[in-house]
Coordinates of C-alpha atoms in Angstrom, one line a residue:
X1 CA -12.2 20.1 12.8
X2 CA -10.0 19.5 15.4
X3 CA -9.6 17.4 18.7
X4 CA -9.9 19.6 21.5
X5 CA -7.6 17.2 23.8
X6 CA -4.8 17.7 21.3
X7 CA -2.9 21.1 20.3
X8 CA -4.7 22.9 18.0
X9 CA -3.7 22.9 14.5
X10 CA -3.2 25.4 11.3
X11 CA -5.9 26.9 10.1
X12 CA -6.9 25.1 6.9
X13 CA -8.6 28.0 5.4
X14 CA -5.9 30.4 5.0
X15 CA -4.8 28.9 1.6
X16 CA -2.5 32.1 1.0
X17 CA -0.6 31.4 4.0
X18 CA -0.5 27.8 2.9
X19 CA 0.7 28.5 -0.7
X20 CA 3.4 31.6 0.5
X21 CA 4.9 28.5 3.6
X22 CA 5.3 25.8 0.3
X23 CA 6.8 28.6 -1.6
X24 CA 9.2 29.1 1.2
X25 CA 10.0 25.5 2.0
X26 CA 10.8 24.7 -1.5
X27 CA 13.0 27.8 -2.2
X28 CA 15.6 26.8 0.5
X29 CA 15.0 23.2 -0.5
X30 CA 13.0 21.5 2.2
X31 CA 12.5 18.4 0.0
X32 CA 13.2 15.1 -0.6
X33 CA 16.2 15.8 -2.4
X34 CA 17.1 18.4 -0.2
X35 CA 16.9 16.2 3.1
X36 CA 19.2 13.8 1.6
X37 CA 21.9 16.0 0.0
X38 CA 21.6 17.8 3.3
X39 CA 21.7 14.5 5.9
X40 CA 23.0 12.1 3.9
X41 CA 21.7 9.0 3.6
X42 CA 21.8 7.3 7.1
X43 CA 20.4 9.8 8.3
X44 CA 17.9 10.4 6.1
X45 CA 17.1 6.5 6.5
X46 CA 17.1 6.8 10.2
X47 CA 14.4 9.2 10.3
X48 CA 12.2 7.0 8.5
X49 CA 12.8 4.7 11.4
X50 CA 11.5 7.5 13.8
X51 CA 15.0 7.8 15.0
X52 CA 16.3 11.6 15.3
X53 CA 19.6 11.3 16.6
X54 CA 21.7 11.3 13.2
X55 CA 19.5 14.2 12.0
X56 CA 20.1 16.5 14.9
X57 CA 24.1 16.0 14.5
X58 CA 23.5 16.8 10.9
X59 CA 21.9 19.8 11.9
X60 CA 24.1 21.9 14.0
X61 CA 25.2 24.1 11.4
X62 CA 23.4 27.5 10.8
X63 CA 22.1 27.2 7.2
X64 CA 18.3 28.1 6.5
X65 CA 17.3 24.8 5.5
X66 CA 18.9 22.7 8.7
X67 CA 16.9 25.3 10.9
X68 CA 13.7 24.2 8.8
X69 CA 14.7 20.2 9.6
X70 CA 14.6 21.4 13.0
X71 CA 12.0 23.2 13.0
X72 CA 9.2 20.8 11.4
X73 CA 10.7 17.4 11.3
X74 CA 12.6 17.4 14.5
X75 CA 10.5 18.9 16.7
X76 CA 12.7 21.7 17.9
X77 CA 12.5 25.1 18.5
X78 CA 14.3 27.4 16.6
X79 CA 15.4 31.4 17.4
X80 CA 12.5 33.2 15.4
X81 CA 15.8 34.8 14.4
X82 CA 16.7 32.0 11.9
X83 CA 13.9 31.2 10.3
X84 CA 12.7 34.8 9.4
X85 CA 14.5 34.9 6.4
X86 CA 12.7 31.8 5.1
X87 CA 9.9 31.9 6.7
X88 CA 6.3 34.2 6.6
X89 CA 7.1 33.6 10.0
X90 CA 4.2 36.3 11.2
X91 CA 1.4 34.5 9.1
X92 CA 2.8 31.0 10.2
X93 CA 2.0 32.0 13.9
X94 CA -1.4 33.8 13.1
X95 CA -2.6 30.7 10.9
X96 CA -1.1 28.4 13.2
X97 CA 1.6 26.8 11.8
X98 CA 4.2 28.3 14.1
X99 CA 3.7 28.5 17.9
X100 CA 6.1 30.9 20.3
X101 CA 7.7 29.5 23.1
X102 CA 9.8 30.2 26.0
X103 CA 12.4 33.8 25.1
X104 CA 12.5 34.4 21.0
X105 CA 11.9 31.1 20.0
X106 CA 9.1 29.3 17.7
X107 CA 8.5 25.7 17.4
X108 CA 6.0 24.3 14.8
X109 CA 2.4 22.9 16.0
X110 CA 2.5 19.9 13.0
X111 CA 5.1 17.8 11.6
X112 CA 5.9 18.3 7.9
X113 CA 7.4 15.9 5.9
X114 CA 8.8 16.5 2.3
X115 CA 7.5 13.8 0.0
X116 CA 8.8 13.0 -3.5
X117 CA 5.5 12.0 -5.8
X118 CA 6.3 9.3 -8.6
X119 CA 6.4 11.7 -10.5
X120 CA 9.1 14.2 -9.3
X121 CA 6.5 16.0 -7.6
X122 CA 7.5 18.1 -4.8
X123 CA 4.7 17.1 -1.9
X124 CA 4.2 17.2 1.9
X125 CA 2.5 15.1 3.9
X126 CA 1.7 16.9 7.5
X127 CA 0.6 14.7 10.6
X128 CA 1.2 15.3 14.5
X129 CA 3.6 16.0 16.1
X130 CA 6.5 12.8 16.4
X131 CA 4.2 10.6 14.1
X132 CA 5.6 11.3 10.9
X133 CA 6.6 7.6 10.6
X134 CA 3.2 5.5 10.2
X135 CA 3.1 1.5 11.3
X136 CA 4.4 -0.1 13.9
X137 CA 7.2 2.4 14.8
X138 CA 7.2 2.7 18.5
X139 CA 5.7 6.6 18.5
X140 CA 4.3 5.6 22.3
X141 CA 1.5 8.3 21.8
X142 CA -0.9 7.9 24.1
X143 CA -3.6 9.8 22.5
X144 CA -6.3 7.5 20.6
X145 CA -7.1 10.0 17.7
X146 CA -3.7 10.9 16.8
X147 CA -3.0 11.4 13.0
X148 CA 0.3 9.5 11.8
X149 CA 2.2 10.5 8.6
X150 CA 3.8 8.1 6.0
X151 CA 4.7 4.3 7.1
X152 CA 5.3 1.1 4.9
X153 CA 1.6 0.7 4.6
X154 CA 1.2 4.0 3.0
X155 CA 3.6 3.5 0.4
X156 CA 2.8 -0.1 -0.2
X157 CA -1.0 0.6 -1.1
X158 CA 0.2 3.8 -3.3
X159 CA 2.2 1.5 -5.1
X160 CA -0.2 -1.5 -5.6
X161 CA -2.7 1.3 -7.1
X162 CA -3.9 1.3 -10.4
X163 CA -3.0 4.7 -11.7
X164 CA -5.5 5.8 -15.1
X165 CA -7.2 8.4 -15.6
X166 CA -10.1 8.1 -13.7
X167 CA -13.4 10.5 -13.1
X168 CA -13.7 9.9 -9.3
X169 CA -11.9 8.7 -6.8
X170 CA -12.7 7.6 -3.4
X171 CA -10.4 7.6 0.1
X172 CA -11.7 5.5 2.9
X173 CA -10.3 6.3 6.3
X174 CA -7.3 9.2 4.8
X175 CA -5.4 9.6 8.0
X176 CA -3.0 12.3 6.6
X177 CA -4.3 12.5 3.6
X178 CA -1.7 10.8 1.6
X179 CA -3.4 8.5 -0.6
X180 CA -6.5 10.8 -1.7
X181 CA -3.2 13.3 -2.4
X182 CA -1.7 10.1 -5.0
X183 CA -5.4 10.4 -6.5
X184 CA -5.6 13.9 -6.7
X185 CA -3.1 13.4 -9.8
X186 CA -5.1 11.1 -11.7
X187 CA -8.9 11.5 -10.5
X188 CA -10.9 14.6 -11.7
X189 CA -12.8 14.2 -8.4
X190 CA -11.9 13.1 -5.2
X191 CA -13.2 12.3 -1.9
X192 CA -12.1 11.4 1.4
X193 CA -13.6 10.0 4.4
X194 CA -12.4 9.5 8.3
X195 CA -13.8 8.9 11.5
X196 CA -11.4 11.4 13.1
X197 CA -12.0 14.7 12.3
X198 CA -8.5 15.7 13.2
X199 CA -7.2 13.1 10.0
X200 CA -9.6 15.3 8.1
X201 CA -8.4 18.7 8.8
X202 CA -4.9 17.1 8.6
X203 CA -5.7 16.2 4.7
X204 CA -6.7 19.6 4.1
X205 CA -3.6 21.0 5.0
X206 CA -1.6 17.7 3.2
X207 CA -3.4 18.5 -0.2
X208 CA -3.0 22.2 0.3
X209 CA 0.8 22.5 1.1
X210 CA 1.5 19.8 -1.2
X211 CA -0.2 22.5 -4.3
X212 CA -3.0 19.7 -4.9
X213 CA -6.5 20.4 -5.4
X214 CA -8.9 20.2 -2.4
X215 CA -10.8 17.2 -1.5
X216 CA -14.6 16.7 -0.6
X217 CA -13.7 15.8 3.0
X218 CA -16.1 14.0 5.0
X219 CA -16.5 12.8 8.1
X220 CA -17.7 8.6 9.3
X221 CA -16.8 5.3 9.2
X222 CA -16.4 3.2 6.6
X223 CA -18.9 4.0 3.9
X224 CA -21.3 5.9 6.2
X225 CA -20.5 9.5 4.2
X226 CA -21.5 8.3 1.0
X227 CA -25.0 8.3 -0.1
X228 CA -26.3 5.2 -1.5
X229 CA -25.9 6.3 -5.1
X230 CA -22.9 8.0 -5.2
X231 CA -20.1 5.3 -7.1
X232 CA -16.4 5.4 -7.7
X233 CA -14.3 4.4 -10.3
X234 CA -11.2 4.1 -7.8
X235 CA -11.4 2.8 -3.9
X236 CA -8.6 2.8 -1.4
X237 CA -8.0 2.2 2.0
X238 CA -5.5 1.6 4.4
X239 CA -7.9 1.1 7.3
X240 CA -7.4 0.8 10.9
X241 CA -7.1 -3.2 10.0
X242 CA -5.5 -4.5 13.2
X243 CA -7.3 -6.9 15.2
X244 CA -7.0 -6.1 19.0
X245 CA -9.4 -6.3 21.7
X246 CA -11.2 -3.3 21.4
X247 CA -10.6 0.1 20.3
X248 CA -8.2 1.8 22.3
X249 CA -6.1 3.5 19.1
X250 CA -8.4 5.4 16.4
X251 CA -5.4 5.3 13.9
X252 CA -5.4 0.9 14.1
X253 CA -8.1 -0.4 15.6
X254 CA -11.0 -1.0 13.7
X255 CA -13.4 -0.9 16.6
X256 CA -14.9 -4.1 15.0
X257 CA -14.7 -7.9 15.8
X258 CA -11.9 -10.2 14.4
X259 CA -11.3 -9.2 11.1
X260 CA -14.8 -7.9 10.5
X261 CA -13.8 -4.3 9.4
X262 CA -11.6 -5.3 7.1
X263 CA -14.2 -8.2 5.6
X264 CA -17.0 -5.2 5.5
X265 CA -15.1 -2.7 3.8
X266 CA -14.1 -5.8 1.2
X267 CA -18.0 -6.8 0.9
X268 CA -19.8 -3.1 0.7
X269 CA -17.1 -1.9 -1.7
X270 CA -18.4 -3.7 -4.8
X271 CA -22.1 -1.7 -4.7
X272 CA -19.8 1.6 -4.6
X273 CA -17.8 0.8 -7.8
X274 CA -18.2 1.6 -11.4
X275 CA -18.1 -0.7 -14.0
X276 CA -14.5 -1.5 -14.6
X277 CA -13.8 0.2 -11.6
X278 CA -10.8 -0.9 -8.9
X279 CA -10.7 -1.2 -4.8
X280 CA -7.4 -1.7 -3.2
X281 CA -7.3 -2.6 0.4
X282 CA -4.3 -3.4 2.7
X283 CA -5.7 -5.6 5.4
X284 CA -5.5 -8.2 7.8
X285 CA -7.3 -11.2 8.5
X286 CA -7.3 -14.3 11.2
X287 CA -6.3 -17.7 10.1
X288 CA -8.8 -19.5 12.6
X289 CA -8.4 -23.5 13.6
X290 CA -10.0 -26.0 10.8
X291 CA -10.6 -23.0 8.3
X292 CA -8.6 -22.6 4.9
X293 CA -7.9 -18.8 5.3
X294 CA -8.4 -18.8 1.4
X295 CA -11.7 -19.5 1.6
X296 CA -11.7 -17.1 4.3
X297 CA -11.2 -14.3 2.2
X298 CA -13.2 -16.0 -0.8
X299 CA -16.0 -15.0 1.0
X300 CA -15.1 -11.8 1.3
X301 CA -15.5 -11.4 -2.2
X302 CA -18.4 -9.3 -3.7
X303 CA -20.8 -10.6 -6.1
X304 CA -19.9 -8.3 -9.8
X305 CA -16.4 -8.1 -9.0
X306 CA -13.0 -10.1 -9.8
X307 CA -10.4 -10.1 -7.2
X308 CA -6.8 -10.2 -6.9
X309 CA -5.6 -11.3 -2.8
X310 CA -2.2 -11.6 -2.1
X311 CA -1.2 -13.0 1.3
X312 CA 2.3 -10.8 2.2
X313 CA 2.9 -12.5 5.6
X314 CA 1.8 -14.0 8.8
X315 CA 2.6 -13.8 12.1
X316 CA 1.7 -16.2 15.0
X317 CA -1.2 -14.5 17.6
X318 CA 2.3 -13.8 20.1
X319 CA 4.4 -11.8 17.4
X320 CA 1.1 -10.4 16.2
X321 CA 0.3 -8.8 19.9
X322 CA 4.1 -7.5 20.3
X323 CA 4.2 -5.5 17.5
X324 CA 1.1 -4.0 18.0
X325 CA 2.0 -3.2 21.8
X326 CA 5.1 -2.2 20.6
X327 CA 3.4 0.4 18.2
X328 CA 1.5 1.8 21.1
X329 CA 4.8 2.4 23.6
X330 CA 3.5 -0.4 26.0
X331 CA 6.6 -2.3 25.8
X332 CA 8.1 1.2 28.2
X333 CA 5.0 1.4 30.6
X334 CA 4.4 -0.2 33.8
X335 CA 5.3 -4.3 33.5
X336 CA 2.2 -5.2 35.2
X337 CA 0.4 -2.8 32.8
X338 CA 1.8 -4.8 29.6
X339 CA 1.7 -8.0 31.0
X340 CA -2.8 -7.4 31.5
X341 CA -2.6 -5.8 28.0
X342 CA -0.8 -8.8 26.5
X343 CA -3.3 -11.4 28.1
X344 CA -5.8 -9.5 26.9
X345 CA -4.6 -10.0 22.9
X346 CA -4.1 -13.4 23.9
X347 CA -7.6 -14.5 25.1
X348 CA -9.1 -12.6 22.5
X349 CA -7.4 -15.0 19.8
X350 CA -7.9 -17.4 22.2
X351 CA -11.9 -17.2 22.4
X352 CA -11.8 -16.9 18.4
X353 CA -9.5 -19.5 17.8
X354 CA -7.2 -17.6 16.4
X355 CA -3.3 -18.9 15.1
X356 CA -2.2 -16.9 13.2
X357 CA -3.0 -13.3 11.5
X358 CA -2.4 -12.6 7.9
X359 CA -1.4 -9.5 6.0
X360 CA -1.6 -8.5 2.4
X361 CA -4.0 -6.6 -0.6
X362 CA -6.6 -7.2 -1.6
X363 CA -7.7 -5.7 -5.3
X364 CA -11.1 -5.7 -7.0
X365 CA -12.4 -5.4 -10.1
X366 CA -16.1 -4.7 -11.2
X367 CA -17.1 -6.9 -14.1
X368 CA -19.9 -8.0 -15.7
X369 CA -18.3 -11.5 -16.1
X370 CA -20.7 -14.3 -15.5
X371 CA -17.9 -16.2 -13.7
X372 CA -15.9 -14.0 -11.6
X373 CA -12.4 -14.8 -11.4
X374 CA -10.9 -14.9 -7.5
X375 CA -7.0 -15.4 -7.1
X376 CA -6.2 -15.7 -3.6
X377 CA -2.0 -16.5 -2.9
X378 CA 0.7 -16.1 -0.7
X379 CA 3.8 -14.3 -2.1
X380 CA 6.0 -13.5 0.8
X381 CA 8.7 -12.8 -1.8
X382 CA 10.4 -9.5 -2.8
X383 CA 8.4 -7.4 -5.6
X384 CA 9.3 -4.3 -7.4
X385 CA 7.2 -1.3 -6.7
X386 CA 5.0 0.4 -8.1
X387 CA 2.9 -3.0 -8.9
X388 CA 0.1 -0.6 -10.3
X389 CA 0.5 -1.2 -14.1
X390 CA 1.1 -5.0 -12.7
X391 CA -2.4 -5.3 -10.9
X392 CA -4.3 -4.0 -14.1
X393 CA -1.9 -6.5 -16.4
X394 CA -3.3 -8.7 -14.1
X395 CA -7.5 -8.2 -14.4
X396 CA -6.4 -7.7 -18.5
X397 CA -5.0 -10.9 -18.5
X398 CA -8.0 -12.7 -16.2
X399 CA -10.3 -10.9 -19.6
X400 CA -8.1 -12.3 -22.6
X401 CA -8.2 -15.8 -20.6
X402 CA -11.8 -15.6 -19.9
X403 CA -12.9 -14.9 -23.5
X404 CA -10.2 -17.5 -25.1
X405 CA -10.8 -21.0 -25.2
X406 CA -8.0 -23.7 -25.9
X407 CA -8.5 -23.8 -29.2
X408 CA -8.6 -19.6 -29.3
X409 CA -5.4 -19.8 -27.7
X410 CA -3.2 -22.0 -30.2
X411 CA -4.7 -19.6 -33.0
X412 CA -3.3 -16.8 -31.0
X413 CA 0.3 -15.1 -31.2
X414 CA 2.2 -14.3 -28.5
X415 CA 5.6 -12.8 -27.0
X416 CA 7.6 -13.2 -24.3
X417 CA 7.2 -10.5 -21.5
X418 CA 10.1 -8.2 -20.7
X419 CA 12.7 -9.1 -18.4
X420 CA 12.5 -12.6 -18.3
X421 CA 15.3 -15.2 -17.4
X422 CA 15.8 -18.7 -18.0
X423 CA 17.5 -20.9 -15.2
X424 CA 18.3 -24.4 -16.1
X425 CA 18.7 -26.8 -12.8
X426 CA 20.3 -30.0 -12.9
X427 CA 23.7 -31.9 -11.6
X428 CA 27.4 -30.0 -12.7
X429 CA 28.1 -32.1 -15.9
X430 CA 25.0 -33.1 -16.8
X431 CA 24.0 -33.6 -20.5
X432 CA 20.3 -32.5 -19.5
X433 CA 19.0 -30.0 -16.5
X434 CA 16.5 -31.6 -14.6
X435 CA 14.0 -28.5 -15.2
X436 CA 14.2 -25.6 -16.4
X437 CA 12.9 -22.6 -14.5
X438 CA 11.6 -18.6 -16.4
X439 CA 12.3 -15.7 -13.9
X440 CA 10.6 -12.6 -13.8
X441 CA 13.5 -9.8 -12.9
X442 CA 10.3 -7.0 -12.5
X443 CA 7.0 -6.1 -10.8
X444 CA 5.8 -9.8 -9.0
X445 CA 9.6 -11.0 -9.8
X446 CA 7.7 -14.8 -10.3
X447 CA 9.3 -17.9 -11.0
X448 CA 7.9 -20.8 -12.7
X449 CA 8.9 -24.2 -13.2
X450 CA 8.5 -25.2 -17.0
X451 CA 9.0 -28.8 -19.5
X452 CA 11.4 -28.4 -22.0
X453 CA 8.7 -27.7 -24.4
X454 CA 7.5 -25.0 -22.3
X455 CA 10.6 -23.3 -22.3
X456 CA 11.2 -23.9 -26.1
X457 CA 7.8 -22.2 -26.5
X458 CA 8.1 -19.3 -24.8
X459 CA 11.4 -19.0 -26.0
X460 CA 10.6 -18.5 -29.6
X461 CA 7.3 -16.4 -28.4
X462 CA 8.0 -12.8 -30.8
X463 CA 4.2 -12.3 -32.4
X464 CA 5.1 -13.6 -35.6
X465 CA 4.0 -17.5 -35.7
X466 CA 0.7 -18.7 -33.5
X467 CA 1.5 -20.8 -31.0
X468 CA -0.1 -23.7 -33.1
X469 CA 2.5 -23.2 -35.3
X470 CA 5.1 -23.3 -32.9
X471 CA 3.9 -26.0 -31.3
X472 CA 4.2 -27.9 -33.9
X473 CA 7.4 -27.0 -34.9
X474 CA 8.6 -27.9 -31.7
X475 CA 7.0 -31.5 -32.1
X476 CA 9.1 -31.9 -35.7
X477 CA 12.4 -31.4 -33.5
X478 CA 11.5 -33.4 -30.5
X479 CA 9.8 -36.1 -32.3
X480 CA 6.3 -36.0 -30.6
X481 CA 3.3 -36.2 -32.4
X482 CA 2.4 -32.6 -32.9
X483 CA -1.4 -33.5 -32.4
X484 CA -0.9 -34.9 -28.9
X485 CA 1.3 -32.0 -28.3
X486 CA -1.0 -29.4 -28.9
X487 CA -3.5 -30.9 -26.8
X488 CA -1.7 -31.2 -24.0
X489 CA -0.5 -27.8 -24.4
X490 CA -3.0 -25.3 -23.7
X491 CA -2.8 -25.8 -19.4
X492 CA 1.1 -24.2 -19.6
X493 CA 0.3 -21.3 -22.2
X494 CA -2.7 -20.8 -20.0
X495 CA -0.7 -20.5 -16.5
X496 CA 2.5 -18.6 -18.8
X497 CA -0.5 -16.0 -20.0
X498 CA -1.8 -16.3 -16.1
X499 CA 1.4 -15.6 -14.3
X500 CA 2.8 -13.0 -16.6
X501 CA 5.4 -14.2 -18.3
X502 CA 3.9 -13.8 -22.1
X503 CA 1.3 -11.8 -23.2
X504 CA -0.8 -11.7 -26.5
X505 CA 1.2 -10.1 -29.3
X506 CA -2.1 -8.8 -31.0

């Protein structure tokens, strides 16, 4: 499955090979753990930055396990003379993991990078050589079809994704594998797709080094591999979402117009999903001259399906061409080289009309709702990962608000979510704060502006009185007429149920 223009990689069939190397790596304690006892931690941070430095002063000792940091994550070659101890070194060369090189030295033909799964699993995530840092990192490859390891994007989407029990799971565009490796936990059956047969024989060896069950690999775009009647009940993808004029980089660009692979993968995914089924997307998309870019990605939306899409940040057309020339090393090639690539982002935007571009997730549900429900936000704010459990407490919530009317809701009982503070905002000295705010200290970490009889409400929210009843208790202290109170009411339990900040007791 490989590229012939790039080094060849390990064979992906030798599985015995595969299982003694992990074996290996794990008993002198190439892992997560490992690397940071062993580096320390900025180090171990500056590696994650694609910056080696720190890690080769760290490793000029003799120990098995700095030779192995060496050896696979810092590109180096080793004496055979160090590793053989450790190592299988003689199947590592004949499957081709290990490569000799000039005297008795071997260097590795693949990066491998330990990987701690949520769980405490020990994984490995294996990509090319110096592209073990996806994203905009500044690897200056200049092959199109290289395969890049983990970046912000990859963890981001792993944490945003729903995590039950599921029968089949679905990877669009796997790159290293590392997402269909996350499903592989929690899906009975998985699949995974890429246009770059390289990414797919790099997922082979991800899965198998990591001790995870094989994948149905297959190669195309987009939804190409599947048959027509073949459906998920989980879709991921963390495609190649950046907008650039044309298709120079397999790993980013999309090869498509605009945002249009991104807004295809959105509107084809809801015909491939079970009922009750998820997609979760990273993605970008173009915030275009007299267009609201929520309605934008309203029409994204397919028809069957309830979405969650959160804006995460945007970037004006120049910052947005930077980083993405920075990504691809062209900030260190010729200046009159840049400056033509450069011009070239620009009059693309330019002849779309094109500010800004956006970036964020997008999640989907498939219901059988007769009134979808479509949240699109910005929330540029800090979060707490994993947001999984968060994004299906979200689509529960969208169901028990669907299926409750106003009067539904005051009959219901209710209780304040964990975690939640109250801030009261006013002048130093005053007898009354001017409003009182509830803070979410975990997953969105929201804040919300709330009346005094909001607060009061969700205050005394434990399961054990309906919220009629609190209401009108509430009017008995305040003095309001408990009839006007409750009808006025509803709106703020509605956005408190909405938002997160309390949930139905029963």
């Amino acid at each position: 499955m490989s590229n012939s223009s790039q080094a060849p990689l390990p064979s992906s069939d030798r599985t015995d090979v595969t299982a003694r190397l992990r074996e290996a790596l794990l008993g002198a304690s190439f892992s997560a753990d490992g690397l940071l006892d062993l580096l320390g931690a900025p180090a171990y941070a500056a590696l994650a930055r694609s910056e080696t430095v720190p890690a080769l002063r760290a490793t000029r000792g003799d120990s098995s396990l700095e030779a192995l940091v060496r050896l696979f994550l810092l590109q180096q070659p080793v004496p055979r003379a160090r590793v053989a101890d450790v190592l299988p070194v003689e199947d590592c060369l004949e499957s081709g993991w290990l490569t000799r090189t000039g005297g008795d030295e071997v260097a590795a033909t693949v990066d491998v990078r330990p990987y701690g799964g949520p769980g405490g699993e020990d994984w490995f995530i294996v990509s090319d050589l110096g592209c073990a840092v996806g994203g905009a990192s500044g690897i200056g490859s200049r092959e199109e079809a290289v395969v890049l390891g983990v970046g912000g994007a990859s963890t981001t989407l792993a944490g945003i994704t729903v995590r039950t029990p599921v029968g089949s799971a679905l990877d669009l565009g796997t790159g290293s594998g590392i997402q269909a490796l996350h499903a592989a936990q929690h899906a009975t059956r998985v699949t995974a797709t890429d246009l770059n047969p390289r990414a797919l024989h790099i997922t082979a060896l991800t899965l198998a080094l990591s001790g995870a069950p094989a994948a149905d690999l297959r190669e195309g775009s987009l939804f190409e591999p599947i048959a027509d009647d073949e459906t998920y009940d989980l879709i991921v993808s963390n495609p190649p979402f950046v907008i650039s004029p044309g298709a120079r980089l397999t790993y980013r660009d999309g090869g498509m117009g605009g945002d249009d692979l991104c807004r295809t993968l959105v509107q084809e995914a809801g015909d491939r999903l079970n009922d009750g089924g998820y997609a979760q997307f990273l993605a970008n998309w173009q915030h275009v001259e007299g267009e609201d870019w929520q309605d934008r990605l309203r029409s994204w939306v397919p028809r069957g399906c309830d979405a969650w899409i959160v804006q995460r940040e945007v970037q004006d057309v120049t910052q947005y061409a930077e980083l993405w020339l920075r990504d691809a090393g062209d900030h260190r090639s010729d200046p009159v080289e840049y400056q033509t690539r450069y011009d070239a982002w620009l009059d693309e935007f330019e002849a779309r009309k094109v500010k800004s571009v956006g970036f964020g997730w997008i999640s989907l549900r498939k219901s059988a709702a007769a009134q979808p429900s479509v949240v699109v936000e910005e929330w540029p704010h800090p979060v707490e990962q994993p947001l999984g459990d968060t994004v299906r407490a979200h689509f529960d919530r969208v169901d028990y608000l669907r299926a409750h009317d106003d009067a539904a809701l005051l009959a219901g009982h209710f209780r304040l979510a964990g975690e939640i503070v109250q801030e009261q905002v006013g002048l130093p000295g005053a007898e009354d704060p001017e409003h009182v705010v509830l803070r979410q200290h975990r997953g969105m970490r929201r804040a919300t502006k709330v009346d005094t009889v909001g607060a009061g409400f969700a205050g005394v929210c434990d399961g054990t009185l309906s919220a009629g009843r609190i209401l009108d208790a509430i009017a008995q202290l305040v003095g309001e007429d408990p009839v006007l109170l409750r009808d006025r009411t509803p709106s703020q339990i509605r956005l408190l149920v909405e938002q997160g900040f309390i949930e139905p007791a029963r």
